[in-house]
PDB file of C-alpha atoms in Angstrom:
ATOM      1  CA  GLN Q   1       0.000   0.000   0.000  1.00  0.00           C
ATOM      2  CA  VAL Q   2       1.425   3.352  -1.060  1.00  0.00           C
ATOM      3  CA  GLN Q   3       1.698   5.969   1.658  1.00  0.00           C
ATOM      4  CA  LEU Q   4       3.047   9.504   1.652  1.00  0.00           C
ATOM      5  CA  VAL Q   5       3.490  10.808   5.198  1.00  0.00           C
ATOM      6  CA  GLU Q   6       4.160  14.508   5.627  1.00  0.00           C
ATOM      7  CA  SER Q   7       5.591  16.452   8.533  1.00  0.00           C
ATOM      8  CA  GLY Q   8       7.033  19.868   9.343  1.00  0.00           C
ATOM      9  CA  GLY Q   9       4.044  22.149   8.885  1.00  0.00           C
ATOM     10  CA  GLY Q  10       2.928  24.676  11.445  1.00  0.00           C
ATOM     11  CA  LEU Q  11       2.593  28.333  12.340  1.00  0.00           C
ATOM     12  CA  VAL Q  12       5.424  30.720  11.510  1.00  0.00           C
ATOM     13  CA  GLN Q  13       5.862  34.494  11.432  1.00  0.00           C
ATOM     14  CA  PRO Q  14       6.498  36.364   8.172  1.00  0.00           C
ATOM     15  CA  GLY Q  15      10.160  36.088   7.226  1.00  0.00           C
ATOM     16  CA  GLY Q  16      10.538  32.795   9.025  1.00  0.00           C
ATOM     17  CA  SER Q  17      11.432  29.357   7.708  1.00  0.00           C
ATOM     18  CA  LEU Q  18      10.010  25.848   7.704  1.00  0.00           C
ATOM     19  CA  ARG Q  19      11.129  22.552   6.236  1.00  0.00           C
ATOM     20  CA  LEU Q  20       8.498  20.100   5.080  1.00  0.00           C
ATOM     21  CA  SER Q  21       9.254  16.401   4.757  1.00  0.00           C
ATOM     22  CA  CYS Q  22       7.387  13.685   2.877  1.00  0.00           C
ATOM     23  CA  ALA Q  23       8.320  10.080   3.585  1.00  0.00           C
ATOM     24  CA  ALA Q  24       7.161   7.598   0.952  1.00  0.00           C
ATOM     25  CA  SER Q  25       6.565   3.875   1.309  1.00  0.00           C
ATOM     26  CA  GLY Q  26       5.049   1.108  -0.780  1.00  0.00           C
ATOM     27  CA  LEU Q  27       6.485   2.332  -4.076  1.00  0.00           C
ATOM     28  CA  GLY Q  28       9.743   2.349  -5.978  1.00  0.00           C
ATOM     29  CA  PHE Q  29      10.628   5.827  -4.832  1.00  0.00           C
ATOM     30  CA  SER Q  30      13.537   6.327  -7.205  1.00  0.00           C
ATOM     31  CA  TRP Q  31      11.210   5.895 -10.212  1.00  0.00           C
ATOM     32  CA  TYR Q  32       8.873   8.715  -9.214  1.00  0.00           C
ATOM     33  CA  ARG Q  33       8.816  12.408  -9.943  1.00  0.00           C
ATOM     34  CA  MET Q  34       8.086  14.124  -6.633  1.00  0.00           C
ATOM     35  CA  SER Q  35       6.250  17.415  -6.247  1.00  0.00           C
ATOM     36  CA  TRP Q  36       4.830  19.776  -3.673  1.00  0.00           C
ATOM     37  CA  TYR Q  37       1.457  21.407  -4.302  1.00  0.00           C
ATOM     38  CA  ARG Q  38      -0.490  23.836  -2.165  1.00  0.00           C
ATOM     39  CA  GLN Q  39      -4.069  24.991  -1.860  1.00  0.00           C
ATOM     40  CA  ALA Q  40      -5.105  28.162  -0.070  1.00  0.00           C
ATOM     41  CA  PRO Q  41      -8.668  28.766   1.153  1.00  0.00           C
ATOM     42  CA  GLY Q  42     -10.912  29.644  -1.775  1.00  0.00           C
ATOM     43  CA  LYS Q  43      -8.206  28.963  -4.347  1.00  0.00           C
ATOM     44  CA  GLU Q  44      -7.304  26.139  -6.697  1.00  0.00           C
ATOM     45  CA  ARG Q  45      -4.470  23.737  -6.021  1.00  0.00           C
ATOM     46  CA  GLU Q  46      -1.210  24.924  -7.539  1.00  0.00           C
ATOM     47  CA  LEU Q  47       2.184  23.393  -8.194  1.00  0.00           C
ATOM     48  CA  VAL Q  48       4.885  24.765  -5.908  1.00  0.00           C
ATOM     49  CA  ALA Q  49       7.956  22.712  -6.808  1.00  0.00           C
ATOM     50  CA  ALA Q  50       8.901  19.483  -8.550  1.00  0.00           C
ATOM     51  CA  ILE Q  51      12.004  17.317  -8.723  1.00  0.00           C
ATOM     52  CA  GLU Q  52      12.860  14.547 -11.160  1.00  0.00           C
ATOM     53  CA  SER Q  53      13.525  11.013  -9.980  1.00  0.00           C
ATOM     54  CA  THR Q  54      17.287  11.495 -10.157  1.00  0.00           C
ATOM     55  CA  GLY Q  55      17.161  14.873  -8.445  1.00  0.00           C
ATOM     56  CA  GLY Q  56      18.958  16.426 -11.397  1.00  0.00           C
ATOM     57  CA  ARG Q  57      16.231  18.830 -12.464  1.00  0.00           C
ATOM     58  CA  THR Q  58      13.832  20.997 -10.485  1.00  0.00           C
ATOM     59  CA  ASN Q  59      10.943  23.327 -11.283  1.00  0.00           C
ATOM     60  CA  TYR Q  60       9.442  26.081  -9.159  1.00  0.00           C
ATOM     61  CA  ALA Q  61       6.426  28.332  -9.267  1.00  0.00           C
ATOM     62  CA  ASP Q  62       7.416  31.924  -9.985  1.00  0.00           C
ATOM     63  CA  SER Q  63       5.998  33.004  -6.642  1.00  0.00           C
ATOM     64  CA  VAL Q  64       8.479  30.872  -4.673  1.00  0.00           C
ATOM     65  CA  LYS Q  65      11.631  31.017  -6.805  1.00  0.00           C
ATOM     66  CA  GLY Q  66      14.611  32.065  -4.743  1.00  0.00           C
ATOM     67  CA  ARG Q  67      12.832  31.296  -1.475  1.00  0.00           C
ATOM     68  CA  PHE Q  68      11.909  27.597  -1.630  1.00  0.00           C
ATOM     69  CA  THR Q  69      14.150  24.628  -2.376  1.00  0.00           C
ATOM     70  CA  ILE Q  70      12.988  21.103  -3.179  1.00  0.00           C
ATOM     71  CA  SER Q  71      15.313  18.159  -2.641  1.00  0.00           C
ATOM     72  CA  ARG Q  72      15.121  14.388  -2.302  1.00  0.00           C
ATOM     73  CA  ASP Q  73      17.018  11.564  -0.681  1.00  0.00           C
ATOM     74  CA  ASN Q  74      16.390   8.347  -2.589  1.00  0.00           C
ATOM     75  CA  TYR Q  75      18.095   6.287   0.116  1.00  0.00           C
ATOM     76  CA  LYS Q  76      15.626   7.578   2.712  1.00  0.00           C
ATOM     77  CA  ASN Q  77      12.646   7.653   0.305  1.00  0.00           C
ATOM     78  CA  THR Q  78      11.994  11.224   1.375  1.00  0.00           C
ATOM     79  CA  VAL Q  79      11.390  14.526  -0.397  1.00  0.00           C
ATOM     80  CA  TYR Q  80      11.874  17.889   1.315  1.00  0.00           C
ATOM     81  CA  LEU Q  81      10.710  21.444   0.809  1.00  0.00           C
ATOM     82  CA  GLN Q  82      12.842  24.090   2.483  1.00  0.00           C
ATOM     83  CA  MET Q  83      10.822  27.300   2.755  1.00  0.00           C
ATOM     84  CA  ASN Q  84      12.600  30.550   3.607  1.00  0.00           C
ATOM     85  CA  SER Q  85      11.449  34.167   3.786  1.00  0.00           C
ATOM     86  CA  LEU Q  86       7.878  33.037   4.227  1.00  0.00           C
ATOM     87  CA  LYS Q  87       5.060  35.435   3.393  1.00  0.00           C
ATOM     88  CA  PRO Q  88       1.409  35.487   4.480  1.00  0.00           C
ATOM     89  CA  GLU Q  89       0.423  34.546   0.926  1.00  0.00           C
ATOM     90  CA  ASP Q  90       2.301  31.258   1.390  1.00  0.00           C
ATOM     91  CA  THR Q  91      -0.399  30.184   3.838  1.00  0.00           C
ATOM     92  CA  ALA Q  92      -1.976  27.004   2.469  1.00  0.00           C
ATOM     93  CA  VAL Q  93      -2.311  23.277   2.861  1.00  0.00           C
ATOM     94  CA  TYR Q  94       0.767  21.725   1.286  1.00  0.00           C
ATOM     95  CA  TYR Q  95       0.464  18.338  -0.407  1.00  0.00           C
ATOM     96  CA  CYS Q  96       3.140  15.857  -1.396  1.00  0.00           C
ATOM     97  CA  ASN Q  97       2.673  14.167  -4.785  1.00  0.00           C
ATOM     98  CA  ALA Q  98       4.356  11.171  -6.409  1.00  0.00           C
ATOM     99  CA  HIS Q  99       4.004  10.707 -10.174  1.00  0.00           C
ATOM    100  CA  GLY Q 100       5.253   7.489 -11.729  1.00  0.00           C
ATOM    101  CA  PRO Q 101       6.505   6.663 -15.222  1.00  0.00           C
ATOM    102  CA  VAL Q 102       3.353   4.664 -16.078  1.00  0.00           C
ATOM    103  CA  GLY Q 103       0.944   7.387 -15.011  1.00  0.00           C
ATOM    104  CA  SER Q 104       0.433   6.433 -11.378  1.00  0.00           C
ATOM    105  CA  ASP Q 105      -0.311   9.378  -9.122  1.00  0.00           C
ATOM    106  CA  TYR Q 106      -0.325   9.439  -5.322  1.00  0.00           C
ATOM    107  CA  TRP Q 107      -0.999  12.173  -2.779  1.00  0.00           C
ATOM    108  CA  GLY Q 108      -0.186  12.833   0.830  1.00  0.00           C
ATOM    109  CA  GLN Q 109      -2.759  13.891   3.380  1.00  0.00           C
ATOM    110  CA  GLY Q 110      -1.719  17.543   3.378  1.00  0.00           C
ATOM    111  CA  THR Q 111       0.130  19.665   5.924  1.00  0.00           C
ATOM    112  CA  GLN Q 112      -1.071  23.081   7.065  1.00  0.00           C
ATOM    113  CA  VAL Q 113       1.368  25.971   6.791  1.00  0.00           C
ATOM    114  CA  THR Q 114       0.223  29.253   8.309  1.00  0.00           C
ATOM    115  CA  VAL Q 115       2.303  32.431   7.988  1.00  0.00           C
ATOM    116  CA  SER Q 116       0.992  35.140  10.277  1.00  0.00           C
ATOM    117  CA  SER Q 117       2.178  37.742  12.737  1.00  0.00           C
TER     118      SER Q 117
END
């Protein structure tokens, strides 16, 4: 059974930092493209960052470029999202996604990130 278990969310002040983790099990982690999405209240889900299976290529939403960094450790079956210089508009539920080479698609349960003073 495939599971994506997230941790690291919480409440942080503007300008602060958080690191989200997503631990995967039940799949061949090294074969999957891993991504972080987020959904704010009243808004559609949007892609935040993505990393290829090898970790050699990354993509970021324009709104987070220069502030967020996605990385993965294929030995630990874990993907990370380092978030720096957080802004109130970063407030959202953040979801971990695994996309496989044959079209499989899995989601984590979501982790709340709230940026507020």
